[in-house]
JSON list of N, CA and C in Angstrom, two decimals:
[
{"chain": "A", "resi": 1, "resn": "MET", "atom": "N", "xyz": [-214.62, -48.74, -36.20]},
{"chain": "A", "resi": 1, "resn": "MET", "atom": "CA", "xyz": [-215.25, -47.33, -36.17]},
{"chain": "A", "resi": 1, "resn": "MET", "atom": "C", "xyz": [-216.28, -47.13, -35.29]},
{"chain": "A", "resi": 2, "resn": "LYS", "atom": "N", "xyz": [-217.01, -47.63, -34.80]},
{"chain": "A", "resi": 2, "resn": "LYS", "atom": "CA", "xyz": [-218.04, -47.03, -33.53]},
{"chain": "A", "resi": 2, "resn": "LYS", "atom": "C", "xyz": [-217.50, -46.23, -32.68]},
{"chain": "A", "resi": 3, "resn": "ILE", "atom": "N", "xyz": [-215.92, -46.52, -32.33]},
{"chain": "A", "resi": 3, "resn": "ILE", "atom": "CA", "xyz": [-215.08, -45.72, -31.81]},
{"chain": "A", "resi": 3, "resn": "ILE", "atom": "C", "xyz": [-215.41, -44.08, -32.44]},
{"chain": "A", "resi": 4, "resn": "TYR", "atom": "N", "xyz": [-214.85, -44.31, -33.66]},
{"chain": "A", "resi": 4, "resn": "TYR", "atom": "CA", "xyz": [-214.89, -42.92, -34.36]},
{"chain": "A", "resi": 4, "resn": "TYR", "atom": "C", "xyz": [-216.10, -41.79, -34.51]},
{"chain": "A", "resi": 5, "resn": "ILE", "atom": "N", "xyz": [-217.46, -42.79, -35.20]},
{"chain": "A", "resi": 5, "resn": "ILE", "atom": "CA", "xyz": [-218.28, -42.02, -34.80]},
{"chain": "A", "resi": 5, "resn": "ILE", "atom": "C", "xyz": [-218.99, -41.44, -33.54]},
{"chain": "A", "resi": 6, "resn": "THR", "atom": "N", "xyz": [-218.52, -42.01, -32.42]},
{"chain": "A", "resi": 6, "resn": "THR", "atom": "CA", "xyz": [-219.30, -41.95, -31.21]},
{"chain": "A", "resi": 6, "resn": "THR", "atom": "C", "xyz": [-218.14, -40.56, -30.95]},
{"chain": "A", "resi": 7, "resn": "LEU", "atom": "N", "xyz": [-216.65, -40.54, -31.44]},
{"chain": "A", "resi": 7, "resn": "LEU", "atom": "CA", "xyz": [-215.63, -38.97, -31.00]},
{"chain": "A", "resi": 7, "resn": "LEU", "atom": "C", "xyz": [-216.25, -38.16, -31.71]},
{"chain": "A", "resi": 8, "resn": "ILE", "atom": "N", "xyz": [-216.59, -38.18, -33.57]},
{"chain": "A", "resi": 8, "resn": "ILE", "atom": "CA", "xyz": [-216.68, -37.47, -33.70]},
{"chain": "A", "resi": 8, "resn": "ILE", "atom": "C", "xyz": [-218.35, -36.34, -33.35]},
{"chain": "A", "resi": 9, "resn": "LEU", "atom": "N", "xyz": [-219.02, -37.40, -33.07]},
{"chain": "A", "resi": 9, "resn": "LEU", "atom": "CA", "xyz": [-220.18, -36.61, -31.99]},
{"chain": "A", "resi": 9, "resn": "LEU", "atom": "C", "xyz": [-220.06, -36.04, -30.77]},
{"chain": "A", "resi": 10, "resn": "VAL", "atom": "N", "xyz": [-219.12, -36.21, -30.13]},
{"chain": "A", "resi": 10, "resn": "VAL", "atom": "CA", "xyz": [-218.82, -36.18, -28.83]},
{"chain": "A", "resi": 10, "resn": "VAL", "atom": "C", "xyz": [-218.49, -34.23, -28.97]},
{"chain": "A", "resi": 11, "resn": "ILE", "atom": "N", "xyz": [-217.46, -34.83, -29.68]},
{"chain": "A", "resi": 11, "resn": "ILE", "atom": "CA", "xyz": [-216.32, -33.63, -30.07]},
{"chain": "A", "resi": 11, "resn": "ILE", "atom": "C", "xyz": [-217.28, -32.14, -30.73]},
{"chain": "A", "resi": 12, "resn": "THR", "atom": "N", "xyz": [-218.29, -32.41, -31.68]},
{"chain": "A", "resi": 12, "resn": "THR", "atom": "CA", "xyz": [-219.41, -32.23, -32.65]},
{"chain": "A", "resi": 12, "resn": "THR", "atom": "C", "xyz": [-219.92, -31.01, -31.18]},
{"chain": "A", "resi": 13, "resn": "LEU", "atom": "N", "xyz": [-220.88, -31.73, -30.56]},
{"chain": "A", "resi": 13, "resn": "LEU", "atom": "CA", "xyz": [-221.67, -31.23, -29.30]},
{"chain": "A", "resi": 13, "resn": "LEU", "atom": "C", "xyz": [-220.72, -30.73, -28.33]},
{"chain": "A", "resi": 14, "resn": "LEU", "atom": "N", "xyz": [-219.54, -30.90, -28.10]},
{"chain": "A", "resi": 14, "resn": "LEU", "atom": "CA", "xyz": [-218.81, -30.04, -27.37]},
{"chain": "A", "resi": 14, "resn": "LEU", "atom": "C", "xyz": [-218.88, -28.38, -28.24]},
{"chain": "A", "resi": 15, "resn": "VAL", "atom": "N", "xyz": [-218.42, -28.93, -29.18]},
{"chain": "A", "resi": 15, "resn": "VAL", "atom": "CA", "xyz": [-218.33, -27.48, -30.07]},
{"chain": "A", "resi": 15, "resn": "VAL", "atom": "C", "xyz": [-219.21, -26.73, -30.11]},
{"chain": "A", "resi": 16, "resn": "ILE", "atom": "N", "xyz": [-220.47, -26.96, -30.17]},
{"chain": "A", "resi": 16, "resn": "ILE", "atom": "CA", "xyz": [-221.41, -26.46, -30.56]},
{"chain": "A", "resi": 16, "resn": "ILE", "atom": "C", "xyz": [-221.85, -25.98, -29.31]},
{"chain": "A", "resi": 17, "resn": "ALA", "atom": "N", "xyz": [-221.06, -26.34, -27.93]},
{"chain": "A", "resi": 17, "resn": "ALA", "atom": "CA", "xyz": [-221.84, -25.79, -26.55]},
{"chain": "A", "resi": 17, "resn": "ALA", "atom": "C", "xyz": [-221.12, -24.58, -26.39]},
{"chain": "A", "resi": 18, "resn": "PHE", "atom": "N", "xyz": [-219.39, -24.64, -26.84]},
{"chain": "A", "resi": 18, "resn": "PHE", "atom": "CA", "xyz": [-218.91, -23.98, -26.66]},
{"chain": "A", "resi": 18, "resn": "PHE", "atom": "C", "xyz": [-219.33, -22.91, -27.68]},
{"chain": "A", "resi": 19, "resn": "VAL", "atom": "N", "xyz": [-219.72, -23.14, -28.87]},
{"chain": "A", "resi": 19, "resn": "VAL", "atom": "CA", "xyz": [-219.65, -21.66, -29.83]},
{"chain": "A", "resi": 19, "resn": "VAL", "atom": "C", "xyz": [-221.29, -21.01, -29.00]},
{"chain": "A", "resi": 20, "resn": "PHE", "atom": "N", "xyz": [-222.03, -21.89, -28.53]},
{"chain": "A", "resi": 20, "resn": "PHE", "atom": "CA", "xyz": [-222.85, -20.89, -28.00]},
{"chain": "A", "resi": 20, "resn": "PHE", "atom": "C", "xyz": [-222.92, -20.58, -26.97]},
{"chain": "A", "resi": 21, "resn": "GLY", "atom": "N", "xyz": [-222.16, -20.58, -25.88]},
{"chain": "A", "resi": 21, "resn": "GLY", "atom": "CA", "xyz": [-221.47, -20.51, -24.76]},
{"chain": "A", "resi": 21, "resn": "GLY", "atom": "C", "xyz": [-221.02, -19.13, -24.85]},
{"chain": "A", "resi": 22, "resn": "SER", "atom": "N", "xyz": [-220.10, -19.13, -26.13]},
{"chain": "A", "resi": 22, "resn": "SER", "atom": "CA", "xyz": [-219.00, -17.81, -26.38]},
{"chain": "A", "resi": 22, "resn": "SER", "atom": "C", "xyz": [-219.74, -17.03, -26.49]},
{"chain": "A", "resi": 23, "resn": "GLN", "atom": "N", "xyz": [-220.89, -17.02, -27.64]},
{"chain": "A", "resi": 23, "resn": "GLN", "atom": "CA", "xyz": [-221.75, -15.75, -27.58]},
{"chain": "A", "resi": 23, "resn": "GLN", "atom": "C", "xyz": [-222.99, -15.06, -26.79]},
{"chain": "A", "resi": 24, "resn": "ASN", "atom": "N", "xyz": [-222.65, -15.91, -25.86]},
{"chain": "A", "resi": 24, "resn": "ASN", "atom": "CA", "xyz": [-223.85, -14.95, -24.57]},
{"chain": "A", "resi": 24, "resn": "ASN", "atom": "C", "xyz": [-222.75, -14.10, -23.88]},
{"chain": "A", "resi": 25, "resn": "ASN", "atom": "N", "xyz": [-222.34, -13.67, -23.53]},
{"chain": "A", "resi": 25, "resn": "ASN", "atom": "CA", "xyz": [-221.31, -12.95, -22.35]},
{"chain": "A", "resi": 25, "resn": "ASN", "atom": "C", "xyz": [-221.98, -12.34, -21.26]},
{"chain": "A", "resi": 26, "resn": "GLN", "atom": "N", "xyz": [-223.68, -12.27, -21.04]},
{"chain": "A", "resi": 26, "resn": "GLN", "atom": "CA", "xyz": [-224.25, -11.53, -20.19]},
{"chain": "A", "resi": 26, "resn": "GLN", "atom": "C", "xyz": [-224.06, -12.67, -18.88]},
{"chain": "A", "resi": 27, "resn": "MET", "atom": "N", "xyz": [-224.48, -11.61, -17.72]},
{"chain": "A", "resi": 27, "resn": "MET", "atom": "CA", "xyz": [-223.57, -12.32, -16.52]},
{"chain": "A", "resi": 27, "resn": "MET", "atom": "C", "xyz": [-225.15, -13.12, -16.14]},
{"chain": "A", "resi": 28, "resn": "ILE", "atom": "N", "xyz": [-224.86, -14.11, -15.05]},
{"chain": "A", "resi": 28, "resn": "ILE", "atom": "CA", "xyz": [-226.08, -15.54, -14.79]},
{"chain": "A", "resi": 28, "resn": "ILE", "atom": "C", "xyz": [-225.36, -15.14, -12.70]},
{"chain": "A", "resi": 29, "resn": "THR", "atom": "N", "xyz": [-226.38, -15.64, -12.55]},
{"chain": "A", "resi": 29, "resn": "THR", "atom": "CA", "xyz": [-226.31, -15.74, -10.98]},
{"chain": "A", "resi": 29, "resn": "THR", "atom": "C", "xyz": [-226.44, -17.43, -10.53]},
{"chain": "A", "resi": 30, "resn": "LEU", "atom": "N", "xyz": [-225.60, -17.86, -10.02]},
{"chain": "A", "resi": 30, "resn": "LEU", "atom": "CA", "xyz": [-226.27, -19.50, -9.86]},
{"chain": "A", "resi": 30, "resn": "LEU", "atom": "C", "xyz": [-226.45, -19.84, -8.64]},
{"chain": "A", "resi": 31, "resn": "ASN", "atom": "N", "xyz": [-227.44, -20.40, -7.89]},
{"chain": "A", "resi": 31, "resn": "ASN", "atom": "CA", "xyz": [-227.84, -20.19, -6.14]},
{"chain": "A", "resi": 31, "resn": "ASN", "atom": "C", "xyz": [-227.50, -21.60, -6.01]},
{"chain": "A", "resi": 32, "resn": "TYR", "atom": "N", "xyz": [-226.14, -21.95, -5.45]},
{"chain": "A", "resi": 32, "resn": "TYR", "atom": "CA", "xyz": [-226.15, -23.15, -4.94]},
{"chain": "A", "resi": 32, "resn": "TYR", "atom": "C", "xyz": [-226.96, -23.17, -3.28]},
{"chain": "A", "resi": 33, "resn": "ILE", "atom": "N", "xyz": [-226.84, -24.43, -2.52]},
{"chain": "A", "resi": 33, "resn": "ILE", "atom": "CA", "xyz": [-227.42, -24.63, -1.65]},
{"chain": "A", "resi": 33, "resn": "ILE", "atom": "C", "xyz": [-226.80, -23.92, -0.42]},
{"chain": "A", "resi": 34, "resn": "ILE", "atom": "N", "xyz": [-225.68, -23.84, -0.82]},
{"chain": "A", "resi": 34, "resn": "ILE", "atom": "CA", "xyz": [-224.96, -23.30, 0.08]},
{"chain": "A", "resi": 34, "resn": "ILE", "atom": "C", "xyz": [-224.07, -21.72, 0.21]},
{"chain": "A", "resi": 35, "resn": "ALA", "atom": "N", "xyz": [-224.44, -21.74, -1.35]},
{"chain": "A", "resi": 35, "resn": "ALA", "atom": "CA", "xyz": [-223.27, -20.27, -2.04]},
{"chain": "A", "resi": 35, "resn": "ALA", "atom": "C", "xyz": [-224.21, -19.60, -3.21]},
{"chain": "A", "resi": 36, "resn": "ARG", "atom": "N", "xyz": [-223.26, -18.73, -3.72]},
{"chain": "A", "resi": 36, "resn": "ARG", "atom": "CA", "xyz": [-223.97, -18.36, -4.71]},
{"chain": "A", "resi": 36, "resn": "ARG", "atom": "C", "xyz": [-222.57, -17.64, -5.57]},
{"chain": "A", "resi": 37, "resn": "ALA", "atom": "N", "xyz": [-223.14, -17.82, -6.68]},
{"chain": "A", "resi": 37, "resn": "ALA", "atom": "CA", "xyz": [-221.66, -17.43, -7.94]},
{"chain": "A", "resi": 37, "resn": "ALA", "atom": "C", "xyz": [-222.51, -16.55, -9.06]},
{"chain": "A", "resi": 38, "resn": "GLU", "atom": "N", "xyz": [-221.55, -15.31, -9.54]},
{"chain": "A", "resi": 38, "resn": "GLU", "atom": "CA", "xyz": [-221.84, -15.19, -10.37]},
{"chain": "A", "resi": 38, "resn": "GLU", "atom": "C", "xyz": [-221.32, -15.16, -11.61]},
{"chain": "A", "resi": 39, "resn": "LEU", "atom": "N", "xyz": [-221.61, -15.90, -12.69]},
{"chain": "A", "resi": 39, "resn": "LEU", "atom": "CA", "xyz": [-220.39, -16.25, -13.54]},
{"chain": "A", "resi": 39, "resn": "LEU", "atom": "C", "xyz": [-221.36, -15.87, -14.83]},
{"chain": "A", "resi": 40, "resn": "SER", "atom": "N", "xyz": [-220.28, -15.45, -15.79]},
{"chain": "A", "resi": 40, "resn": "SER", "atom": "CA", "xyz": [-221.16, -14.98, -17.34]},
{"chain": "A", "resi": 40, "resn": "SER", "atom": "C", "xyz": [-221.77, -16.87, -18.37]},
{"chain": "A", "resi": 41, "resn": "VAL", "atom": "N", "xyz": [-222.91, -16.46, -18.95]},
{"chain": "A", "resi": 41, "resn": "VAL", "atom": "CA", "xyz": [-223.34, -17.88, -19.65]},
{"chain": "A", "resi": 41, "resn": "VAL", "atom": "C", "xyz": [-222.39, -18.63, -19.72]},
{"chain": "A", "resi": 42, "resn": "ALA", "atom": "N", "xyz": [-220.84, -18.63, -21.00]},
{"chain": "A", "resi": 42, "resn": "ALA", "atom": "CA", "xyz": [-219.84, -18.91, -21.28]},
{"chain": "A", "resi": 42, "resn": "ALA", "atom": "C", "xyz": [-219.45, -19.52, -20.57]},
{"chain": "A", "resi": 43, "resn": "ALA", "atom": "N", "xyz": [-219.24, -18.74, -19.27]},
{"chain": "A", "resi": 43, "resn": "ALA", "atom": "CA", "xyz": [-218.71, -19.94, -18.35]},
{"chain": "A", "resi": 43, "resn": "ALA", "atom": "C", "xyz": [-219.34, -21.18, -17.40]},
{"chain": "A", "resi": 44, "resn": "ALA", "atom": "N", "xyz": [-220.54, -21.00, -17.66]},
{"chain": "A", "resi": 44, "resn": "ALA", "atom": "CA", "xyz": [-221.49, -21.42, -17.12]},
{"chain": "A", "resi": 44, "resn": "ALA", "atom": "C", "xyz": [-221.47, -22.93, -18.19]},
{"chain": "A", "resi": 45, "resn": "VAL", "atom": "N", "xyz": [-222.09, -22.26, -19.02]},
{"chain": "A", "resi": 45, "resn": "VAL", "atom": "CA", "xyz": [-222.39, -23.67, -20.18]},
{"chain": "A", "resi": 45, "resn": "VAL", "atom": "C", "xyz": [-221.61, -24.61, -20.26]},
{"chain": "A", "resi": 46, "resn": "SER", "atom": "N", "xyz": [-219.77, -24.03, -20.51]},
{"chain": "A", "resi": 46, "resn": "SER", "atom": "CA", "xyz": [-218.60, -24.21, -20.56]},
{"chain": "A", "resi": 46, "resn": "SER", "atom": "C", "xyz": [-218.34, -25.23, -19.33]},
{"chain": "A", "resi": 47, "resn": "LEU", "atom": "N", "xyz": [-218.45, -24.76, -17.84]},
{"chain": "A", "resi": 47, "resn": "LEU", "atom": "CA", "xyz": [-218.41, -25.52, -16.82]},
{"chain": "A", "resi": 47, "resn": "LEU", "atom": "C", "xyz": [-219.00, -26.88, -16.66]},
{"chain": "A", "resi": 48, "resn": "PHE", "atom": "N", "xyz": [-221.04, -26.62, -17.20]},
{"chain": "A", "resi": 48, "resn": "PHE", "atom": "CA", "xyz": [-221.96, -27.72, -16.83]},
{"chain": "A", "resi": 48, "resn": "PHE", "atom": "C", "xyz": [-221.65, -28.82, -18.07]},
{"chain": "A", "resi": 49, "resn": "THR", "atom": "N", "xyz": [-220.92, -28.87, -19.30]},
{"chain": "A", "resi": 49, "resn": "THR", "atom": "CA", "xyz": [-220.58, -29.00, -20.47]},
{"chain": "A", "resi": 49, "resn": "THR", "atom": "C", "xyz": [-219.70, -30.14, -20.16]},
{"chain": "A", "resi": 50, "resn": "ILE", "atom": "N", "xyz": [-218.26, -29.69, -19.70]},
{"chain": "A", "resi": 50, "resn": "ILE", "atom": "CA", "xyz": [-217.42, -30.52, -19.19]},
{"chain": "A", "resi": 50, "resn": "ILE", "atom": "C", "xyz": [-217.78, -31.31, -17.92]},
{"chain": "A", "resi": 51, "resn": "ILE", "atom": "N", "xyz": [-218.83, -30.72, -16.75]},
{"chain": "A", "resi": 51, "resn": "ILE", "atom": "CA", "xyz": [-219.07, -31.92, -16.16]},
{"chain": "A", "resi": 51, "resn": "ILE", "atom": "C", "xyz": [-219.96, -32.95, -16.23]},
{"chain": "A", "resi": 52, "resn": "GLY", "atom": "N", "xyz": [-220.61, -32.70, -17.10]},
{"chain": "A", "resi": 52, "resn": "GLY", "atom": "CA", "xyz": [-221.57, -33.84, -18.24]},
{"chain": "A", "resi": 52, "resn": "GLY", "atom": "C", "xyz": [-220.73, -34.76, -18.26]},
{"chain": "A", "resi": 53, "resn": "PHE", "atom": "N", "xyz": [-220.13, -34.12, -19.64]},
{"chain": "A", "resi": 53, "resn": "PHE", "atom": "CA", "xyz": [-218.72, -34.92, -20.76]},
{"chain": "A", "resi": 53, "resn": "PHE", "atom": "C", "xyz": [-218.37, -36.12, -19.47]},
{"chain": "A", "resi": 54, "resn": "PHE", "atom": "N", "xyz": [-217.25, -35.03, -18.23]},
{"chain": "A", "resi": 54, "resn": "PHE", "atom": "CA", "xyz": [-216.80, -36.33, -17.52]},
{"chain": "A", "resi": 54, "resn": "PHE", "atom": "C", "xyz": [-217.86, -37.28, -15.86]},
{"chain": "A", "resi": 55, "resn": "LEU", "atom": "N", "xyz": [-219.13, -36.82, -15.95]},
{"chain": "A", "resi": 55, "resn": "LEU", "atom": "CA", "xyz": [-219.71, -37.83, -15.47]},
{"chain": "A", "resi": 55, "resn": "LEU", "atom": "C", "xyz": [-220.23, -39.05, -15.97]},
{"chain": "A", "resi": 56, "resn": "GLY", "atom": "N", "xyz": [-220.87, -38.46, -17.47]},
{"chain": "A", "resi": 56, "resn": "GLY", "atom": "CA", "xyz": [-220.94, -39.49, -18.67]},
{"chain": "A", "resi": 56, "resn": "GLY", "atom": "C", "xyz": [-219.68, -40.96, -18.53]},
{"chain": "A", "resi": 57, "resn": "ILE", "atom": "N", "xyz": [-218.81, -40.06, -18.84]},
{"chain": "A", "resi": 57, "resn": "ILE", "atom": "CA", "xyz": [-217.82, -40.85, -18.79]},
{"chain": "A", "resi": 57, "resn": "ILE", "atom": "C", "xyz": [-217.49, -41.84, -17.38]},
{"chain": "A", "resi": 58, "resn": "PHE", "atom": "N", "xyz": [-217.54, -41.20, -16.53]},
{"chain": "A", "resi": 58, "resn": "PHE", "atom": "CA", "xyz": [-217.06, -41.96, -15.34]},
{"chain": "A", "resi": 58, "resn": "PHE", "atom": "C", "xyz": [-218.62, -43.33, -14.92]},
{"chain": "A", "resi": 59, "resn": "PHE", "atom": "N", "xyz": [-219.95, -42.84, -15.39]},
{"chain": "A", "resi": 59, "resn": "PHE", "atom": "CA", "xyz": [-221.14, -43.89, -15.11]},
{"chain": "A", "resi": 59, "resn": "PHE", "atom": "C", "xyz": [-221.10, -44.94, -16.31]},
{"chain": "A", "resi": 60, "resn": "SER", "atom": "N", "xyz": [-220.42, -44.69, -17.76]},
{"chain": "A", "resi": 60, "resn": "SER", "atom": "CA", "xyz": [-220.61, -45.42, -18.61]},
{"chain": "A", "resi": 60, "resn": "SER", "atom": "C", "xyz": [-218.66, -47.06, -18.35]},
{"chain": "A", "resi": 61, "resn": "LEU", "atom": "N", "xyz": [-218.30, -46.18, -17.45]},
{"chain": "A", "resi": 61, "resn": "LEU", "atom": "CA", "xyz": [-216.99, -47.45, -17.23]},
{"chain": "A", "resi": 61, "resn": "LEU", "atom": "C", "xyz": [-217.35, -48.06, -16.11]},
{"chain": "A", "resi": 62, "resn": "LEU", "atom": "N", "xyz": [-218.20, -47.20, -15.19]},
{"chain": "A", "resi": 62, "resn": "LEU", "atom": "CA", "xyz": [-218.94, -48.07, -13.97]},
{"chain": "A", "resi": 62, "resn": "LEU", "atom": "C", "xyz": [-220.10, -49.37, -14.47]},
{"chain": "A", "resi": 63, "resn": "TRP", "atom": "N", "xyz": [-220.34, -48.92, -15.46]},
{"chain": "A", "resi": 63, "resn": "TRP", "atom": "CA", "xyz": [-221.30, -49.60, -15.52]},
{"chain": "A", "resi": 63, "resn": "TRP", "atom": "C", "xyz": [-220.24, -50.65, -16.41]},
{"chain": "A", "resi": 64, "resn": "LYS", "atom": "N", "xyz": [-219.31, -50.26, -17.24]},
{"chain": "A", "resi": 64, "resn": "LYS", "atom": "CA", "xyz": [-218.79, -51.43, -17.87]},
{"chain": "A", "resi": 64, "resn": "LYS", "atom": "C", "xyz": [-218.21, -52.45, -16.95]},
{"chain": "A", "resi": 65, "resn": "PHE", "atom": "N", "xyz": [-217.30, -51.82, -15.53]},
{"chain": "A", "resi": 65, "resn": "PHE", "atom": "CA", "xyz": [-216.86, -52.75, -14.84]},
{"chain": "A", "resi": 65, "resn": "PHE", "atom": "C", "xyz": [-217.94, -53.62, -13.70]},
{"chain": "A", "resi": 66, "resn": "VAL", "atom": "N", "xyz": [-218.82, -53.35, -13.91]},
{"chain": "A", "resi": 66, "resn": "VAL", "atom": "CA", "xyz": [-219.90, -53.76, -13.05]},
{"chain": "A", "resi": 66, "resn": "VAL", "atom": "C", "xyz": [-219.93, -55.07, -14.23]},
{"chain": "A", "resi": 67, "resn": "ARG", "atom": "N", "xyz": [-220.74, -54.65, -15.28]},
{"chain": "A", "resi": 67, "resn": "ARG", "atom": "CA", "xyz": [-220.55, -56.05, -16.34]},
{"chain": "A", "resi": 67, "resn": "ARG", "atom": "C", "xyz": [-219.74, -57.02, -16.01]},
{"chain": "A", "resi": 68, "resn": "MET", "atom": "N", "xyz": [-218.23, -56.58, -16.03]},
{"chain": "A", "resi": 68, "resn": "MET", "atom": "CA", "xyz": [-217.34, -57.14, -15.86]},
{"chain": "A", "resi": 68, "resn": "MET", "atom": "C", "xyz": [-217.02, -58.29, -15.56]},
{"chain": "A", "resi": 69, "resn": "VAL", "atom": "N", "xyz": [-217.62, -57.79, -13.50]},
{"chain": "A", "resi": 69, "resn": "VAL", "atom": "CA", "xyz": [-217.55, -58.19, -12.32]},
{"chain": "A", "resi": 69, "resn": "VAL", "atom": "C", "xyz": [-217.87, -58.85, -12.53]},
{"chain": "A", "resi": 70, "resn": "LYS", "atom": "N", "xyz": [-219.91, -58.80, -12.83]},
{"chain": "A", "resi": 70, "resn": "LYS", "atom": "CA", "xyz": [-220.79, -60.02, -12.52]},
{"chain": "A", "resi": 70, "resn": "LYS", "atom": "C", "xyz": [-220.60, -61.19, -13.16]},
{"chain": "A", "resi": 71, "resn": "PRO", "atom": "N", "xyz": [-221.16, -62.27, -12.29]},
{"chain": "A", "resi": 71, "resn": "PRO", "atom": "CA", "xyz": [-220.73, -63.55, -13.06]},
{"chain": "A", "resi": 71, "resn": "PRO", "atom": "C", "xyz": [-221.62, -63.99, -13.76]},
{"chain": "A", "resi": 72, "resn": "LYS", "atom": "N", "xyz": [-221.13, -64.75, -14.78]},
{"chain": "A", "resi": 72, "resn": "LYS", "atom": "CA", "xyz": [-222.49, -65.44, -16.05]},
{"chain": "A", "resi": 72, "resn": "LYS", "atom": "C", "xyz": [-223.03, -66.60, -15.11]},
{"chain": "A", "resi": 73, "resn": "PRO", "atom": "N", "xyz": [-224.01, -66.91, -15.59]},
{"chain": "A", "resi": 73, "resn": "PRO", "atom": "CA", "xyz": [-224.48, -67.78, -15.26]},
{"chain": "A", "resi": 73, "resn": "PRO", "atom": "C", "xyz": [-224.51, -68.97, -15.84]},
{"chain": "A", "resi": 74, "resn": "ILE", "atom": "N", "xyz": [-224.70, -69.85, -15.12]},
{"chain": "A", "resi": 74, "resn": "ILE", "atom": "CA", "xyz": [-223.88, -71.30, -15.76]},
{"chain": "A", "resi": 74, "resn": "ILE", "atom": "C", "xyz": [-225.10, -71.88, -16.45]},
{"chain": "A", "resi": 75, "resn": "SER", "atom": "N", "xyz": [-225.64, -71.87, -17.51]},
{"chain": "A", "resi": 75, "resn": "SER", "atom": "CA", "xyz": [-226.64, -72.79, -18.15]},
{"chain": "A", "resi": 75, "resn": "SER", "atom": "C", "xyz": [-226.26, -74.89, -18.30]},
{"chain": "A", "resi": 76, "resn": "ASN", "atom": "N", "xyz": [-227.42, -74.82, -17.98]},
{"chain": "A", "resi": 76, "resn": "ASN", "atom": "CA", "xyz": [-226.93, -76.36, -17.55]},
{"chain": "A", "resi": 76, "resn": "ASN", "atom": "C", "xyz": [-228.08, -77.48, -18.69]},
{"chain": "A", "resi": 77, "resn": "LYS", "atom": "N", "xyz": [-226.96, -77.89, -19.85]},
{"chain": "A", "resi": 77, "resn": "LYS", "atom": "CA", "xyz": [-227.80, -78.53, -20.73]},
{"chain": "A", "resi": 77, "resn": "LYS", "atom": "C", "xyz": [-228.11, -79.71, -20.99]},
{"chain": "A", "resi": 78, "resn": "GLY", "atom": "N", "xyz": [-228.67, -80.44, -19.81]},
{"chain": "A", "resi": 78, "resn": "GLY", "atom": "CA", "xyz": [-228.64, -81.90, -20.21]},
{"chain": "A", "resi": 78, "resn": "GLY", "atom": "C", "xyz": [-228.88, -82.27, -18.18]}
]
């Protein structure tokens, strides 16, 4: 049940981000360290939403993997 609630929340946030981005069609300039790009607000919002989504999935899977591999302490009762 928890996975369904999480999935609905993620899809809702993605839809809100894309609706916000689609309503803003003006151009913005993104200055990187070594480059500069001119994108519409919709493209920038979409790009950074997707990057954030995949980074969140990556780090949550990495956290689960580290916790799975980490040895559990042995408790001595006696």
